[in-house]
Amino acid sequence: MIEEQRPQLTERLEAAELLRWYWLKDELSDFARSLGVRSTGGKELLTRRIAAKLNGTPFVEPIRQSLGSGAQLTGPLIATTVIPVGQRCSQSVRAWFVDQVGPSFGFDAEMRAFFAEADGTLTLQDALDHYFATREQGTKPIDEQFEYNRFTRAWHEANPAGERADLLRAWQAYRSRPVDRRGKA
């Protein structure tokens, strides 16, 4: 079997070929700038912008949803404090959770989603209850955009005694192949 090589990021690259390969966000940002395309946002958005440019088709930027009034919680916080619409996962909120849960607290996907969906009627106690309710769900799926994390989890499951150096070699081999020839992470 002939080993395919990842192509160079040039304006002559076809969009379909761009989509077949793994690219670092920095590579995509630099390439977008060289094409005169907006270079901000996540990898998926960057890839879609670049693919549209390479195809010669217009790209319609997604509309950002408003985060609400902009009012944010500041200390002192108590369990009955109402979470305003648009509340971010801020340092003051994190500090309150660390006081309640301990230093292991982190804003994971479930907690970020809880705050993103807060409608102005929920309290910090509701958020704390949600946090505890989502702790015992076992292994959670890793979103599609976190390919390295998904690969790492799958590799460790298949190689429980594996060394980090072996993992990194396997990752390099995996990402050096086109998407249609590497299997699922």
mmCIF file of C-alpha atoms in Angstrom:
data_model
loop_
_atom_site.group_PDB
_atom_site.id
_atom_site.type_symbol
_atom_site.label_atom_id
_atom_site.label_comp_id
_atom_site.label_asym_id
_atom_site.label_seq_id
_atom_site.Cartn_x
_atom_site.Cartn_y
_atom_site.Cartn_z
ATOM 1 C CA MET A 1 0.000 0.000 0.000
ATOM 2 C CA ILE A 2 1.299 3.451 -0.915
ATOM 3 C CA GLU A 3 1.692 5.774 2.054
ATOM 4 C CA GLU A 4 -0.080 9.065 1.447
ATOM 5 C CA GLN A 5 1.558 12.291 2.537
ATOM 6 C CA ARG A 6 -0.346 15.141 4.093
ATOM 7 C CA PRO A 7 -0.552 17.947 1.537
ATOM 8 C CA GLN A 8 0.774 21.464 1.977
ATOM 9 C CA LEU A 9 -1.703 24.157 2.910
ATOM 10 C CA THR A 10 -1.779 26.220 -0.270
ATOM 11 C CA GLU A 11 -4.538 27.996 -2.160
ATOM 12 C CA ARG A 12 -4.342 25.192 -4.773
ATOM 13 C CA LEU A 13 -5.496 22.624 -2.185
ATOM 14 C CA GLU A 14 -8.992 21.274 -2.781
ATOM 15 C CA ALA A 15 -11.475 21.595 0.065
ATOM 16 C CA ALA A 16 -12.191 17.847 0.039
ATOM 17 C CA GLU A 17 -8.486 17.141 0.544
ATOM 18 C CA LEU A 18 -8.271 19.691 3.358
ATOM 19 C CA LEU A 19 -11.068 17.831 5.133
ATOM 20 C CA ARG A 20 -9.298 14.466 4.854
ATOM 21 C CA TRP A 21 -6.417 15.446 7.134
ATOM 22 C CA TYR A 22 -5.791 16.433 10.725
ATOM 23 C CA TRP A 23 -4.636 20.043 11.167
ATOM 24 C CA LEU A 24 -3.580 21.937 14.248
ATOM 25 C CA LYS A 25 -5.580 25.041 15.019
ATOM 26 C CA ASP A 26 -2.450 27.183 14.595
ATOM 27 C CA GLU A 27 -1.934 25.741 11.109
ATOM 28 C CA LEU A 28 -5.533 26.525 10.187
ATOM 29 C CA SER A 29 -5.329 30.064 11.631
ATOM 30 C CA ASP A 30 -2.129 30.818 9.713
ATOM 31 C CA PHE A 31 -3.583 29.365 6.506
ATOM 32 C CA ALA A 32 -6.804 31.361 6.913
ATOM 33 C CA ARG A 33 -4.787 34.577 7.285
ATOM 34 C CA SER A 34 -2.777 33.755 4.166
ATOM 35 C CA LEU A 35 -6.041 33.279 2.252
ATOM 36 C CA GLY A 36 -7.491 36.526 3.582
ATOM 37 C CA VAL A 37 -10.089 34.613 5.580
ATOM 38 C CA ARG A 38 -11.110 35.428 9.152
ATOM 39 C CA SER A 39 -8.771 33.415 11.394
ATOM 40 C CA THR A 40 -10.636 33.369 14.706
ATOM 41 C CA GLY A 41 -12.870 30.722 16.236
ATOM 42 C CA GLY A 42 -12.573 27.001 16.813
ATOM 43 C CA LYS A 43 -11.058 24.431 14.490
ATOM 44 C CA GLU A 44 -14.398 23.367 13.046
ATOM 45 C CA LEU A 45 -15.382 26.941 12.171
ATOM 46 C CA LEU A 46 -11.937 27.721 10.734
ATOM 47 C CA THR A 47 -12.046 24.568 8.632
ATOM 48 C CA ARG A 48 -15.497 25.441 7.268
ATOM 49 C CA ARG A 49 -14.362 28.989 6.357
ATOM 50 C CA ILE A 50 -11.233 27.724 4.625
ATOM 51 C CA ALA A 51 -13.112 24.975 2.763
ATOM 52 C CA ALA A 52 -15.615 27.540 1.472
ATOM 53 C CA LYS A 53 -12.765 29.777 0.275
ATOM 54 C CA LEU A 54 -11.026 26.851 -1.439
ATOM 55 C CA ASN A 55 -14.319 25.871 -3.114
ATOM 56 C CA GLY A 56 -14.951 29.458 -4.159
ATOM 57 C CA THR A 57 -18.269 29.494 -2.327
ATOM 58 C CA PRO A 58 -19.507 32.171 0.058
ATOM 59 C CA PHE A 59 -19.346 31.491 3.773
ATOM 60 C CA VAL A 60 -22.036 32.847 6.070
ATOM 61 C CA GLU A 61 -20.704 33.471 9.561
ATOM 62 C CA PRO A 62 -22.812 31.911 12.304
ATOM 63 C CA ILE A 63 -24.787 34.388 14.372
ATOM 64 C CA ARG A 64 -23.532 34.647 17.941
ATOM 65 C CA GLN A 65 -26.234 34.395 20.533
ATOM 66 C CA SER A 66 -26.447 37.168 23.068
ATOM 67 C CA LEU A 67 -25.346 36.200 26.553
ATOM 68 C CA GLY A 68 -28.076 38.310 28.144
ATOM 69 C CA SER A 69 -27.878 41.443 30.216
ATOM 70 C CA GLY A 70 -24.207 41.111 31.012
ATOM 71 C CA ALA A 71 -24.787 41.243 34.784
ATOM 72 C CA GLN A 72 -22.339 38.863 36.449
ATOM 73 C CA LEU A 73 -22.223 37.488 39.970
ATOM 74 C CA THR A 74 -19.606 38.798 42.349
ATOM 75 C CA GLY A 75 -19.040 37.919 46.000
ATOM 76 C CA PRO A 76 -20.265 37.304 48.548
ATOM 77 C CA LEU A 77 -22.226 34.390 47.140
ATOM 78 C CA ILE A 78 -24.624 32.113 49.027
ATOM 79 C CA ALA A 79 -26.669 29.069 48.058
ATOM 80 C CA THR A 80 -29.810 31.167 47.452
ATOM 81 C CA THR A 81 -28.039 33.554 45.063
ATOM 82 C CA VAL A 82 -29.969 33.597 41.766
ATOM 83 C CA ILE A 83 -27.891 32.893 38.660
ATOM 84 C CA PRO A 84 -28.522 35.671 36.114
ATOM 85 C CA VAL A 85 -29.059 34.923 32.423
ATOM 86 C CA GLY A 86 -25.675 34.951 30.703
ATOM 87 C CA GLN A 87 -23.661 34.176 33.844
ATOM 88 C CA ARG A 88 -20.188 33.037 32.908
ATOM 89 C CA CYS A 89 -18.205 30.365 34.709
ATOM 90 C CA SER A 90 -16.240 33.099 36.466
ATOM 91 C CA GLN A 91 -13.558 33.021 39.128
ATOM 92 C CA SER A 92 -15.975 34.254 41.803
ATOM 93 C CA VAL A 93 -18.430 31.442 40.993
ATOM 94 C CA ARG A 94 -15.552 28.949 40.864
ATOM 95 C CA ALA A 95 -14.376 30.123 44.297
ATOM 96 C CA TRP A 96 -17.858 29.544 45.728
ATOM 97 C CA PHE A 97 -17.931 26.014 44.290
ATOM 98 C CA VAL A 98 -14.455 25.253 45.619
ATOM 99 C CA ASP A 99 -15.687 26.311 49.087
ATOM 100 C CA GLN A 100 -18.643 23.930 48.730
ATOM 101 C CA VAL A 101 -17.012 20.965 46.970
ATOM 102 C CA GLY A 102 -13.283 21.276 47.550
ATOM 103 C CA PRO A 103 -10.283 21.914 45.310
ATOM 104 C CA SER A 104 -11.253 19.139 42.883
ATOM 105 C CA PHE A 105 -14.096 21.277 41.498
ATOM 106 C CA GLY A 106 -13.923 22.174 37.830
ATOM 107 C CA PHE A 107 -16.338 23.555 35.253
ATOM 108 C CA ASP A 108 -16.834 20.476 33.092
ATOM 109 C CA ALA A 109 -19.200 20.244 30.130
ATOM 110 C CA GLU A 110 -22.236 19.550 32.328
ATOM 111 C CA MET A 111 -21.603 22.592 34.500
ATOM 112 C CA ARG A 112 -20.825 24.880 31.567
ATOM 113 C CA ALA A 113 -24.082 23.770 29.926
ATOM 114 C CA PHE A 114 -25.996 24.364 33.176
ATOM 115 C CA PHE A 115 -24.767 27.961 33.354
ATOM 116 C CA ALA A 116 -25.315 28.523 29.628
ATOM 117 C CA GLU A 117 -28.940 27.418 29.985
ATOM 118 C CA ALA A 118 -29.623 29.329 33.225
ATOM 119 C CA ASP A 119 -32.786 31.380 32.731
ATOM 120 C CA GLY A 120 -32.629 33.698 35.739
ATOM 121 C CA THR A 121 -34.704 31.447 38.003
ATOM 122 C CA LEU A 122 -32.043 28.998 39.183
ATOM 123 C CA THR A 123 -29.871 29.427 42.262
ATOM 124 C CA LEU A 124 -26.341 28.405 43.113
ATOM 125 C CA GLN A 125 -27.883 25.615 45.208
ATOM 126 C CA ASP A 126 -29.559 24.319 42.030
ATOM 127 C CA ALA A 127 -26.167 24.429 40.325
ATOM 128 C CA LEU A 128 -24.540 22.600 43.245
ATOM 129 C CA ASP A 129 -27.271 19.933 43.170
ATOM 130 C CA HIS A 130 -26.704 19.566 39.426
ATOM 131 C CA TYR A 131 -22.969 19.214 40.002
ATOM 132 C CA PHE A 132 -23.432 16.353 42.477
ATOM 133 C CA ALA A 133 -26.093 14.684 40.303
ATOM 134 C CA THR A 134 -23.730 14.574 37.317
ATOM 135 C CA ARG A 135 -20.692 13.182 39.152
ATOM 136 C CA GLU A 136 -21.680 9.517 39.095
ATOM 137 C CA GLN A 137 -22.451 9.184 35.406
ATOM 138 C CA GLY A 138 -19.351 7.180 34.607
ATOM 139 C CA THR A 139 -17.233 7.847 31.553
ATOM 140 C CA LYS A 140 -18.649 10.743 29.600
ATOM 141 C CA PRO A 141 -18.369 11.058 25.825
ATOM 142 C CA ILE A 142 -15.735 13.460 24.529
ATOM 143 C CA ASP A 143 -16.994 15.957 21.961
ATOM 144 C CA GLU A 144 -15.936 15.504 18.346
ATOM 145 C CA GLN A 145 -13.644 18.547 18.286
ATOM 146 C CA PHE A 146 -11.419 17.072 21.031
ATOM 147 C CA GLU A 147 -9.902 14.406 18.814
ATOM 148 C CA TYR A 148 -6.637 14.087 20.744
ATOM 149 C CA ASN A 149 -8.526 13.530 23.994
ATOM 150 C CA ARG A 150 -10.746 10.872 22.390
ATOM 151 C CA PHE A 151 -7.685 9.172 20.898
ATOM 152 C CA THR A 152 -5.870 9.248 24.243
ATOM 153 C CA ARG A 153 -8.807 7.697 26.093
ATOM 154 C CA ALA A 154 -9.200 4.938 23.497
ATOM 155 C CA TRP A 155 -5.443 4.261 23.439
ATOM 156 C CA HIS A 156 -5.247 3.963 27.232
ATOM 157 C CA GLU A 157 -8.220 1.586 27.242
ATOM 158 C CA ALA A 158 -6.441 -0.609 24.675
ATOM 159 C CA ASN A 159 -2.986 -0.192 26.286
ATOM 160 C CA PRO A 160 -3.520 0.114 30.073
ATOM 161 C CA ALA A 161 0.186 -0.323 30.847
ATOM 162 C CA GLY A 162 1.323 1.818 27.915
ATOM 163 C CA GLU A 163 3.963 4.513 28.280
ATOM 164 C CA ARG A 164 3.458 8.158 27.337
ATOM 165 C CA ALA A 165 6.140 7.935 24.643
ATOM 166 C CA ASP A 166 4.229 5.044 23.031
ATOM 167 C CA LEU A 167 1.008 7.043 23.176
ATOM 168 C CA LEU A 168 2.648 10.019 21.465
ATOM 169 C CA ARG A 169 4.118 7.819 18.721
ATOM 170 C CA ALA A 170 0.702 6.223 18.161
ATOM 171 C CA TRP A 171 -0.929 9.675 18.033
ATOM 172 C CA GLN A 172 1.597 10.924 15.478
ATOM 173 C CA ALA A 173 0.983 7.854 13.303
ATOM 174 C CA TYR A 174 -2.796 8.232 13.667
ATOM 175 C CA ARG A 175 -2.937 11.907 12.764
ATOM 176 C CA SER A 176 -0.499 11.508 9.868
ATOM 177 C CA ARG A 177 -3.075 9.388 7.997
ATOM 178 C CA PRO A 178 -6.078 10.837 6.161
ATOM 179 C CA VAL A 179 -9.382 10.676 8.028
ATOM 180 C CA ASP A 180 -10.770 7.980 5.750
ATOM 181 C CA ARG A 181 -7.817 5.658 6.502
ATOM 182 C CA ARG A 182 -7.354 5.862 10.239
ATOM 183 C CA GLY A 183 -10.432 4.504 11.965
ATOM 184 C CA LYS A 184 -12.279 6.136 14.825
ATOM 185 C CA ALA A 185 -10.557 7.642 17.850
#
